[in-house]
Amino acid sequence: TGGGAPPSQDGGSESPAMAVMFPGSFAALRKGAEEKRKFCLVNIQKENEVASKQLNRDTWTDRAVQQTVASHFLFWQHNGDSPPAKKYLGQHPAKEWPVVDIVDPRTGKRLNRISGYMAPERMQEVLSRFLASHTWGNTGPDA
């Protein structure tokens, strides 16, 4: 109920990631992630996109994905039309929706981007592969 609302307000399972979602600004996300030595996981969605609804319904509700996200990332999700998302997209433009970016909180550099829907098993695989190749102190030149 307010300005920083999750991507969809039409009830049901449209915002299942609330349990792991970071509620503040992108700057606060970066600061919090750096303090906790975690990466930022940014999800920008379009409310009317089926792929965004699928990501919320299937992927973000998956127990393994939620555990990985909670352990290694601070998760930030916004509707692409919201002011925080527009500001973020000004720095990290997108052409497809939804967008899931992994961002280094120390630099603000995008280290990985996933566009469109990704099933839970595949998301878990991508996040695990990222974590295997990016330790906190070494993000790697080819990231």
Backbone as a printed PyTorch tensor [residue, N CA C, xyz], in Angstrom:
tensor([[[  0.8350,  -1.1900,   0.0000],
         [  0.0000,   0.0000,   0.0000],
         [  0.8720,   1.2420,   0.0000]],

        [[  1.3900,   1.6080,  -1.1420],
         [  2.2100,   2.7970,  -1.1890],
         [  3.0350,   2.8640,  -2.4410]],

        [[  3.9190,   3.8590,  -2.5050],
         [  4.7140,   4.1420,  -3.6740],
         [  5.6670,   3.0470,  -4.0810]],

        [[  6.2480,   2.3210,  -3.1400],
         [  7.2040,   1.2890,  -3.4710],
         [  6.5480,  -0.0620,  -3.6600]],

        [[  5.3490,  -0.0830,  -4.1850],
         [  4.5750,  -1.3140,  -4.3080],
         [  5.2590,  -2.3240,  -5.2190]],

        [[  4.9950,  -3.6020,  -4.9770],
         [  5.5080,  -4.6370,  -5.8600],
         [  4.8940,  -4.5140,  -7.2400]],

        [[  5.3740,  -5.2900,  -8.2090],
         [  4.9990,  -5.0860,  -9.5930],
         [  3.5190,  -5.1730,  -9.9010]],

        [[  2.7620,  -5.9480,  -9.1840],
         [  1.3580,  -6.0870,  -9.5330],
         [  0.5010,  -6.0090,  -8.2910]],

        [[ -0.6190,  -5.3700,  -8.4330],
         [ -1.5320,  -5.2100,  -7.3140],
         [ -2.8320,  -5.9630,  -7.5570]],

        [[ -2.8820,  -6.8500,  -8.5540],
         [ -4.1450,  -7.4760,  -8.8860],
         [ -4.3920,  -8.7770,  -8.1380]],

        [[ -3.7620,  -8.9230,  -6.9800],
         [ -4.0570, -10.0310,  -6.0800],
         [ -3.4430, -11.3370,  -6.5090]],

        [[ -3.8690, -12.4120,  -5.8490],
         [ -3.3870, -13.7330,  -6.1980],
         [ -1.9130, -13.8820,  -5.9080]],

        [[ -1.2230, -14.5310,  -6.8180],
         [  0.1770, -14.8590,  -6.5950],
         [  1.0980, -13.9340,  -7.3760]],

        [[  0.7060, -12.7030,  -7.5730],
         [  1.4940, -11.8100,  -8.4080],
         [  2.7250, -11.2390,  -7.7100]],

        [[  2.8210, -11.3290,  -6.3890],
         [  3.9840, -10.8070,  -5.6760],
         [  4.4770, -11.8050,  -4.6280]],

        [[  4.7580, -13.0370,  -5.0430],
         [  5.1250, -14.0650,  -4.0830],
         [  6.5150, -13.8900,  -3.5010]],

        [[  7.3090, -13.0530,  -4.0920],
         [  8.6850, -12.8930,  -3.6330],
         [  8.7890, -11.9850,  -2.4150]],

        [[  7.6520, -11.5470,  -1.8930],
         [  7.6630, -10.6120,  -0.7700],
         [  8.5170, -11.0960,   0.3950]],

        [[  8.5760, -12.3900,   0.6280],
         [  9.3340, -12.9240,   1.7650],
         [ 10.8250, -12.6190,   1.6420]],

        [[ 11.3270, -12.5070,   0.4320],
         [ 12.7620, -12.2430,   0.2440],
         [ 13.0270, -10.8890,  -0.4040]],

        [[ 11.9980, -10.0920,  -0.5950],
         [ 12.1480,  -8.8280,  -1.3150],
         [ 12.7040,  -7.7120,  -0.4340]],

        [[ 13.6640,  -6.9660,  -0.9680],
         [ 14.2140,  -5.8000,  -0.2880],
         [ 13.2860,  -4.6210,  -0.5480]],

        [[ 12.8330,  -3.9250,   0.4960],
         [ 11.8110,  -2.8950,   0.3190],
         [ 12.3200,  -1.4920,  -0.0310]],

        [[ 13.5980,  -1.2160,   0.0650],
         [ 14.0870,   0.1440,  -0.0870],
         [ 14.4340,   0.5260,  -1.5170]],

        [[ 15.1500,   1.6310,  -1.6460],
         [ 15.5960,   2.1410,  -2.9470],
         [ 16.7440,   1.2860,  -3.4850]],

        [[ 17.1090,   1.5100,  -4.7450],
         [ 18.2380,   0.7790,  -5.3240],
         [ 19.5300,   1.1410,  -4.5980]],

        [[ 19.6840,   2.3980,  -4.2430],
         [ 20.8840,   2.8110,  -3.4940],
         [ 20.9390,   2.1070,  -2.1400]],

        [[ 19.7960,   2.0140,  -1.4650],
         [ 19.7470,   1.3130,  -0.1730],
         [ 20.0000,  -0.1820,  -0.3660]],

        [[ 19.5000,  -0.7390,  -1.4590],
         [ 19.7590,  -2.1430,  -1.7830],
         [ 21.2570,  -2.3830,  -1.9100]],

        [[ 21.9170,  -1.5330,  -2.6790],
         [ 23.3610,  -1.6870,  -2.8730],
         [ 24.0990,  -1.5960,  -1.5470]],

        [[ 23.7330,  -0.6200,  -0.7290],
         [ 24.3950,  -0.4490,   0.5600],
         [ 24.1610,  -1.6730,   1.4480]],

        [[ 22.9050,  -2.1240,   1.5230],
         [ 22.5770,  -3.2820,   2.3480],
         [ 23.2700,  -4.5440,   1.8650]],

        [[ 23.3290,  -4.7330,   0.5600],
         [ 23.9790,  -5.9150,  -0.0050],
         [ 25.4790,  -5.8890,   0.2780]],

        [[ 26.0770,  -4.7270,   0.1430],
         [ 27.5130,  -4.6320,   0.4190],
         [ 27.7990,  -4.9380,   1.8820]],

        [[ 26.9720,  -4.4110,   2.7800],
         [ 27.1580,  -4.6640,   4.2060],
         [ 27.0180,  -6.1500,   4.5350]],

        [[ 26.1200,  -6.8300,   3.8200],
         [ 25.8800,  -8.2610,   4.0750],
         [ 26.7480,  -9.1580,   3.2050]],

        [[ 27.5690,  -8.5320,   2.3430],
         [ 28.4470,  -9.2690,   1.4360],
         [ 27.6380, -10.2030,   0.5260]],

        [[ 26.5880,  -9.6200,  -0.0570],
         [ 25.7340, -10.3340,  -0.9970],
         [ 25.6550,  -9.5400,  -2.2970]],

        [[ 25.2800, -10.2060,  -3.3590],
         [ 25.0400,  -9.5430,  -4.6320],
         [ 23.5930,  -9.0540,  -4.6770]],

        [[ 23.3380,  -8.0830,  -5.5470],
         [ 21.9820,  -7.5780,  -5.7610],
         [ 21.3380,  -8.3920,  -6.8790]],

        [[ 20.1090,  -8.8130,  -6.6590],
         [ 19.3260,  -9.4900,  -7.6840],
         [ 18.1510,  -8.5710,  -7.9790]],

        [[ 18.1640,  -7.9790,  -9.1670],
         [ 17.1790,  -6.9640,  -9.5490],
         [ 16.2110,  -7.5590, -10.5610]],

        [[ 14.9250,  -7.4800, -10.2640],
         [ 13.8980,  -7.9870, -11.1640],
         [ 12.9660,  -6.8370, -11.5380]],

        [[ 13.0240,  -6.4410, -12.8060],
         [ 12.1350,  -5.4010, -13.3180],
         [ 11.1150,  -6.0930, -14.2140]],

        [[  9.8320,  -5.8340, -13.9250],
         [  8.7600,  -6.5140, -14.6280],
         [  7.8140,  -5.5350, -15.3040]],

        [[  7.0300,  -6.0660, -16.2110],
         [  5.9230,  -5.3240, -16.8090],
         [  4.6530,  -6.0270, -16.3590]],

        [[  3.7800,  -5.2770, -15.7430],
         [  2.5820,  -5.8280, -15.1230],
         [  1.7330,  -6.6600, -16.0850]],

        [[  1.6740,  -6.2440, -17.3480],
         [  0.8030,  -6.9200, -18.3080],
         [  1.4990,  -8.0480, -19.0670]],

        [[  2.7620,  -8.3220, -18.7720],
         [  3.5180,  -9.3570, -19.4700],
         [  3.2870, -10.7210, -18.8360]],

        [[  2.9170, -11.6940, -19.6400],
         [  2.7090, -13.0510, -19.1600],
         [  3.9900, -13.5950, -18.5190]],

        [[  5.1260, -13.3250, -19.1230],
         [  6.3990, -13.8400, -18.5950],
         [  6.6680, -13.3170, -17.1790]],

        [[  6.2720, -12.0890, -16.8890],
         [  6.4440, -11.5450, -15.5420],
         [  5.5640, -12.3010, -14.5520]],

        [[  4.3270, -12.5680, -14.9490],
         [  3.4030, -13.3170, -14.0870],
         [  3.9110, -14.7400, -13.8570]],

        [[  4.4530, -15.3630, -14.9080],
         [  5.0040, -16.7140, -14.7700],
         [  6.2010, -16.7290, -13.8240]],

        [[  7.0470, -15.7290, -13.9400],
         [  8.2240, -15.6480, -13.0670],
         [  7.7790, -15.5600, -11.6090]],

        [[  6.7900, -14.7360, -11.3450],
         [  6.2630, -14.6120,  -9.9780],
         [  5.5830, -15.8990,  -9.5180]],

        [[  4.7730, -16.4540, -10.3580],
         [  3.9790, -17.6330,  -9.9780],
         [  4.8450, -18.8830,  -9.8190]],

        [[  5.7940, -19.0860, -10.7270],
         [  6.5440, -20.3400, -10.7580],
         [  7.9410, -20.2410, -10.1570]],

        [[  8.6910, -19.2530, -10.5720],
         [ 10.1130, -19.2140, -10.2400],
         [ 10.3740, -18.6490,  -8.8560]],

        [[  9.8260, -17.4810,  -8.5610],
         [ 10.1180, -16.8600,  -7.2620],
         [  9.4550, -17.5840,  -6.1050]],

        [[  8.4840, -18.4560,  -6.3670],
         [  7.8610, -19.2330,  -5.2920],
         [  8.5700, -20.5560,  -5.0420]],

        [[  9.4900, -20.9210,  -5.9050],
         [ 10.2080, -22.1830,  -5.7660],
         [ 11.1200, -22.1430,  -4.5380]],

        [[ 11.0180, -23.1740,  -3.6980],
         [ 11.7590, -23.2050,  -2.4290],
         [ 13.2740, -23.1250,  -2.6350]],

        [[ 13.8030, -23.8820,  -3.5910],
         [ 15.2540, -23.8750,  -3.8290],
         [ 15.7180, -22.4980,  -4.3130]],

        [[ 14.9560, -21.8980,  -5.2100],
         [ 15.3010, -20.5560,  -5.6990],
         [ 15.2460, -19.5610,  -4.5430]],

        [[ 14.2000, -19.6210,  -3.7320],
         [ 14.0910, -18.7010,  -2.5970],
         [ 15.2550, -18.8650,  -1.6270]],

        [[ 15.6700, -20.1000,  -1.3650],
         [ 16.7890, -20.3340,  -0.4460],
         [ 18.0880, -19.7690,  -1.0130]],

        [[ 18.3190, -19.9700,  -2.3000],
         [ 19.5270, -19.4360,  -2.9270],
         [ 19.5160, -17.9120,  -2.8960]],

        [[ 18.3740, -17.3310,  -3.2430],
         [ 18.2580, -15.8720,  -3.2380],
         [ 18.4840, -15.3330,  -1.8310]],

        [[ 17.8280, -15.9090,  -0.8390],
         [ 17.9550, -15.4100,   0.5300],
         [ 19.3800, -15.5540,   1.0620]],

        [[ 20.0890, -16.5840,   0.6450],
         [ 21.4400, -16.8360,   1.1540],
         [ 22.5140, -15.9740,   0.5020]],

        [[ 22.3290, -15.6220,  -0.7670],
         [ 23.4240, -15.0090,  -1.5140],
         [ 23.1110, -13.6610,  -2.1580]],

        [[ 21.8560, -13.2450,  -2.1170],
         [ 21.4580, -12.0220,  -2.8080],
         [ 20.5250, -11.1970,  -1.9340]],

        [[ 20.4540,  -9.8990,  -2.2360],
         [ 19.3310,  -9.0870,  -1.7840],
         [ 18.4880,  -8.8740,  -3.0400]],

        [[ 17.2000,  -9.1930,  -2.9330],
         [ 16.2840,  -9.2190,  -4.0680],
         [ 15.4460,  -7.9520,  -4.0980]],

        [[ 15.4030,  -7.3140,  -5.2700],
         [ 14.6970,  -6.0430,  -5.4460],
         [ 13.8280,  -6.1660,  -6.6780]],

        [[ 12.5180,  -6.0320,  -6.5290],
         [ 11.5840,  -6.2160,  -7.6370],
         [ 10.6840,  -4.9970,  -7.7630]],

        [[ 10.5600,  -4.5070,  -9.0030],
         [  9.6880,  -3.3630,  -9.2720],
         [  9.0260,  -3.5050, -10.6250]],

        [[  7.8820,  -2.8390, -10.7540],
         [  7.2100,  -2.6990, -12.0310],
         [  8.0200,  -1.7280, -12.8790]],

        [[  8.1840,  -2.0500, -14.1590],
         [  8.9860,  -1.2170, -15.0560],
         [  8.5050,   0.2100, -15.1970]],

        [[  7.2410,   0.4720, -14.8360],
         [  6.6990,   1.8230, -14.9320],
         [  6.8830,   2.6360, -13.6510]],

        [[  7.3970,   2.0090, -12.6040],
         [  7.5700,   2.7260, -11.3340],
         [  8.7900,   3.6440, -11.4060]],

        [[  8.7830,   4.7410, -10.6440],
         [  9.9460,   5.6400, -10.6530],
         [ 11.2670,   4.9420, -10.3040]],

        [[ 11.3170,   4.0530,  -9.2930],
         [ 12.6050,   3.3900,  -9.0130],
         [ 13.0880,   2.5390, -10.1870]],

        [[ 12.1640,   1.8530, -10.8570],
         [ 12.5510,   1.0210, -11.9960],
         [ 13.0120,   1.8810, -13.1630]],

        [[ 12.3050,   2.9790, -13.4130],
         [ 12.7120,   3.8680, -14.5070],
         [ 14.1170,   4.4180, -14.2680]],

        [[ 14.4060,   4.7530, -13.0180],
         [ 15.7490,   5.2430, -12.6830],
         [ 16.7830,   4.1450, -12.9300]],

        [[ 16.4810,   2.9320, -12.4770],
         [ 17.3960,   1.8040, -12.6820],
         [ 17.6050,   1.5450, -14.1750]],

        [[ 16.5060,   1.5260, -14.9310],
         [ 16.5880,   1.2470, -16.3630],
         [ 17.3000,   2.3530, -17.1350]],

        [[ 17.3680,   3.5530, -16.5500],
         [ 18.1510,   4.6210, -17.1620],
         [ 19.6330,   4.2680, -17.1890]],

        [[ 20.0690,   3.4720, -16.2310],
         [ 21.4680,   3.0380, -16.1560],
         [ 21.6740,   1.6730, -16.8070]],

        [[ 20.6220,   0.8580, -16.8270],
         [ 20.7040,  -0.5070, -17.3500],
         [ 19.5050,  -0.7650, -18.2670]],

        [[ 19.4770,  -0.1580, -19.4670],
         [ 18.3190,  -0.2710, -20.3560],
         [ 17.9710,  -1.7260, -20.6840]],

        [[ 16.6770,  -1.9620, -20.9120],
         [ 16.1970,  -3.3060, -21.2500],
         [ 15.2910,  -3.2370, -22.4730]],

        [[ 15.2810,  -4.3270, -23.2340],
         [ 14.4130,  -4.4130, -24.4060],
         [ 13.3790,  -5.5150, -24.2630]],

        [[ 13.6340,  -6.4820, -23.3780],
         [ 12.7140,  -7.5910, -23.1550],
         [ 12.3260,  -7.6310, -21.6910]],

        [[ 11.1360,  -8.1940, -21.4300],
         [ 10.6300,  -8.2610, -20.0590],
         [ 10.2490,  -9.6830, -19.7030]],

        [[ 10.3170, -10.0260, -18.4570],
         [ 10.9550,  -9.3140, -17.3600],
         [ 12.4760,  -9.3670, -17.4810]],

        [[ 13.1340,  -8.5550, -16.6820],
         [ 14.5900,  -8.5120, -16.6210],
         [ 15.0050,  -8.9540, -15.2210]],

        [[ 15.9820,  -9.8270, -15.1530],
         [ 16.5920, -10.2140, -13.8830],
         [ 18.0860,  -9.9480, -14.0330]],

        [[ 18.5800,  -8.9750, -13.2730],
         [ 19.9970,  -8.6130, -13.3120],
         [ 20.6760,  -8.9840, -12.0110]],

        [[ 21.9090,  -9.4260, -12.1230],
         [ 22.7620,  -9.5900, -10.9540],
         [ 23.7400,  -8.4270, -10.9960]],

        [[ 23.7700,  -7.6620,  -9.8910],
         [ 24.5500,  -6.4330,  -9.8320],
         [ 25.5380,  -6.5090,  -8.6660]],

        [[ 26.7630,  -6.0700,  -8.9190],
         [ 27.7550,  -5.9550,  -7.8520],
         [ 27.4040,  -4.7010,  -7.0520]],

        [[ 27.0880,  -4.8340,  -5.7730],
         [ 26.6540,  -3.6700,  -5.0040],
         [ 27.7580,  -2.6450,  -4.7800]],

        [[ 29.0020,  -3.0640,  -4.8620],
         [ 30.1150,  -2.1320,  -4.6200],
         [ 30.3030,  -1.1630,  -5.7740]],

        [[ 30.0540,  -1.6380,  -6.9880],
         [ 30.3110,  -0.8230,  -8.1760],
         [ 29.0420,  -0.4160,  -8.9210]],

        [[ 27.9530,  -1.1400,  -8.7030],
         [ 26.7310,  -0.9200,  -9.4650],
         [ 26.7860,  -1.5590, -10.8390]],

        [[ 27.8640,  -2.2910, -11.1300],
         [ 28.0320,  -2.9280, -12.4370],
         [ 27.1270,  -4.1490, -12.5520]],

        [[ 26.4370,  -4.2400, -13.6830],
         [ 25.6230,  -5.4150, -13.9640],
         [ 26.5580,  -6.5520, -14.3630]],

        [[ 26.4630,  -7.6730, -13.6530],
         [ 27.3400,  -8.8140, -13.9060],
         [ 26.6750,  -9.8870, -14.7620]],

        [[ 25.3500,  -9.9010, -14.7580],
         [ 24.6160, -10.9000, -15.5240],
         [ 23.2020, -10.3850, -15.7730]],

        [[ 22.6230, -10.7790, -16.8980],
         [ 21.2330, -10.4120, -17.1940],
         [ 20.4960, -11.6160, -17.7480]],

        [[ 19.2970, -11.8080, -17.2370],
         [ 18.3700, -12.8190, -17.7350],
         [ 17.1580, -12.0380, -18.2300]],

        [[ 16.7500, -12.2910, -19.4590],
         [ 15.5650, -11.6300, -20.0120],
         [ 14.4910, -12.6680, -20.2800]],

        [[ 13.2580, -12.3140, -19.9700],
         [ 12.1470, -13.2130, -20.2090],
         [ 11.9490, -14.1920, -19.0660]],

        [[ 11.0230, -15.1040, -19.2530],
         [ 10.7070, -16.0970, -18.2350],
         [ 11.7980, -17.1530, -18.1590]],

        [[ 12.1150, -17.5720, -16.9440],
         [ 13.0290, -18.6820, -16.7470],
         [ 12.4180, -19.6010, -15.6930]],

        [[ 12.2700, -20.8670, -16.0360],
         [ 11.6980, -21.8590, -15.1220],
         [ 12.5710, -21.9790, -13.8730]],

        [[ 11.9800, -22.4110, -12.7590],
         [ 12.7250, -22.4790, -11.4940],
         [ 14.0160, -23.2940, -11.5700]],

        [[ 13.9700, -24.4540, -12.2140],
         [ 15.1620, -25.3040, -12.2910],
         [ 16.2790, -24.5980, -13.0460]],

        [[ 15.9220, -23.9310, -14.1100],
         [ 16.9130, -23.2180, -14.9200],
         [ 17.4380, -21.9970, -14.1590]],

        [[ 16.5570, -21.2730, -13.4560],
         [ 16.9940, -20.1170, -12.6640],
         [ 17.9700, -20.5730, -11.5930]],

        [[ 17.6500, -21.6730, -10.9270],
         [ 18.5400, -22.2050,  -9.8960],
         [ 19.9000, -22.5400, -10.4970]],

        [[ 19.8990, -23.1350, -11.6750],
         [ 21.1470, -23.4870, -12.3630],
         [ 21.9640, -22.2350, -12.6990]],

        [[ 21.3050, -21.2260, -13.2330],
         [ 21.9980, -19.9860, -13.6070],
         [ 22.5630, -19.2900, -12.3700]],

        [[ 21.7670, -19.1980, -11.3040],
         [ 22.2530, -18.5490, -10.0810],
         [ 23.4170, -19.3340,  -9.4670]],

        [[ 23.3140, -20.6600,  -9.4690],
         [ 24.3850, -21.4930,  -8.9110],
         [ 25.6630, -21.3620,  -9.7230]],

        [[ 25.5270, -21.3420, -11.0450],
         [ 26.7050, -21.1760, -11.9020],
         [ 27.3490, -19.8050, -11.6710]],

        [[ 26.5180, -18.7770, -11.5400],
         [ 27.0440, -17.4450, -11.2480],
         [ 27.8210, -17.4610,  -9.9350]],

        [[ 27.2210, -18.0320,  -8.8950],
         [ 27.8670, -18.0490,  -7.5810],
         [ 29.1550, -18.8600,  -7.5890]],

        [[ 29.2130, -19.9120,  -8.3930],
         [ 30.4190, -20.7320,  -8.4870],
         [ 31.5680, -19.9650,  -9.1400]],

        [[ 31.2460, -18.9970,  -9.9760],
         [ 32.2920, -18.2570, -10.6930],
         [ 32.5170, -16.8440, -10.1680]],

        [[ 31.7530, -16.4210,  -9.1730],
         [ 31.8750, -15.0690,  -8.6300],
         [ 31.8660, -15.1250,  -7.1080]],

        [[ 33.0340, -15.1470,  -6.5270],
         [ 33.0990, -15.0490,  -5.0790],
         [ 33.0140, -13.5750,  -4.7080]],

        [[ 32.7030, -13.2950,  -3.4570],
         [ 32.4690, -11.9110,  -3.0560],
         [ 33.6390, -10.9920,  -3.3920]],

        [[ 34.8580, -11.4120,  -3.1430],
         [ 35.9990, -10.5260,  -3.3550],
         [ 36.5240, -10.5190,  -4.7730]],

        [[ 35.9910, -11.4010,  -5.6410],
         [ 36.5000, -11.5150,  -7.0000],
         [ 35.3410, -11.7050,  -7.9640]],

        [[ 34.9690, -10.6500,  -8.6540],
         [ 33.8390, -10.7300,  -9.5730],
         [ 34.2810, -11.1650, -10.9610]],

        [[ 35.5800, -11.2330, -11.1980],
         [ 36.0850, -11.7520, -12.4640],
         [ 35.9650, -10.7730, -13.6090]],

        [[ 36.9880, -10.6870, -14.4590],
         [ 36.9860,  -9.7370, -15.5740],
         [ 36.0090, -10.1000, -16.6760]],

        [[ 35.6400, -11.3840, -16.7710],
         [ 34.7270, -11.7770, -17.8430],
         [ 33.2940, -11.8730, -17.3590]],

        [[ 33.0060, -11.2780, -16.2310],
         [ 31.6600, -11.3770, -15.6430],
         [ 30.6500, -10.6020, -16.4490]]])
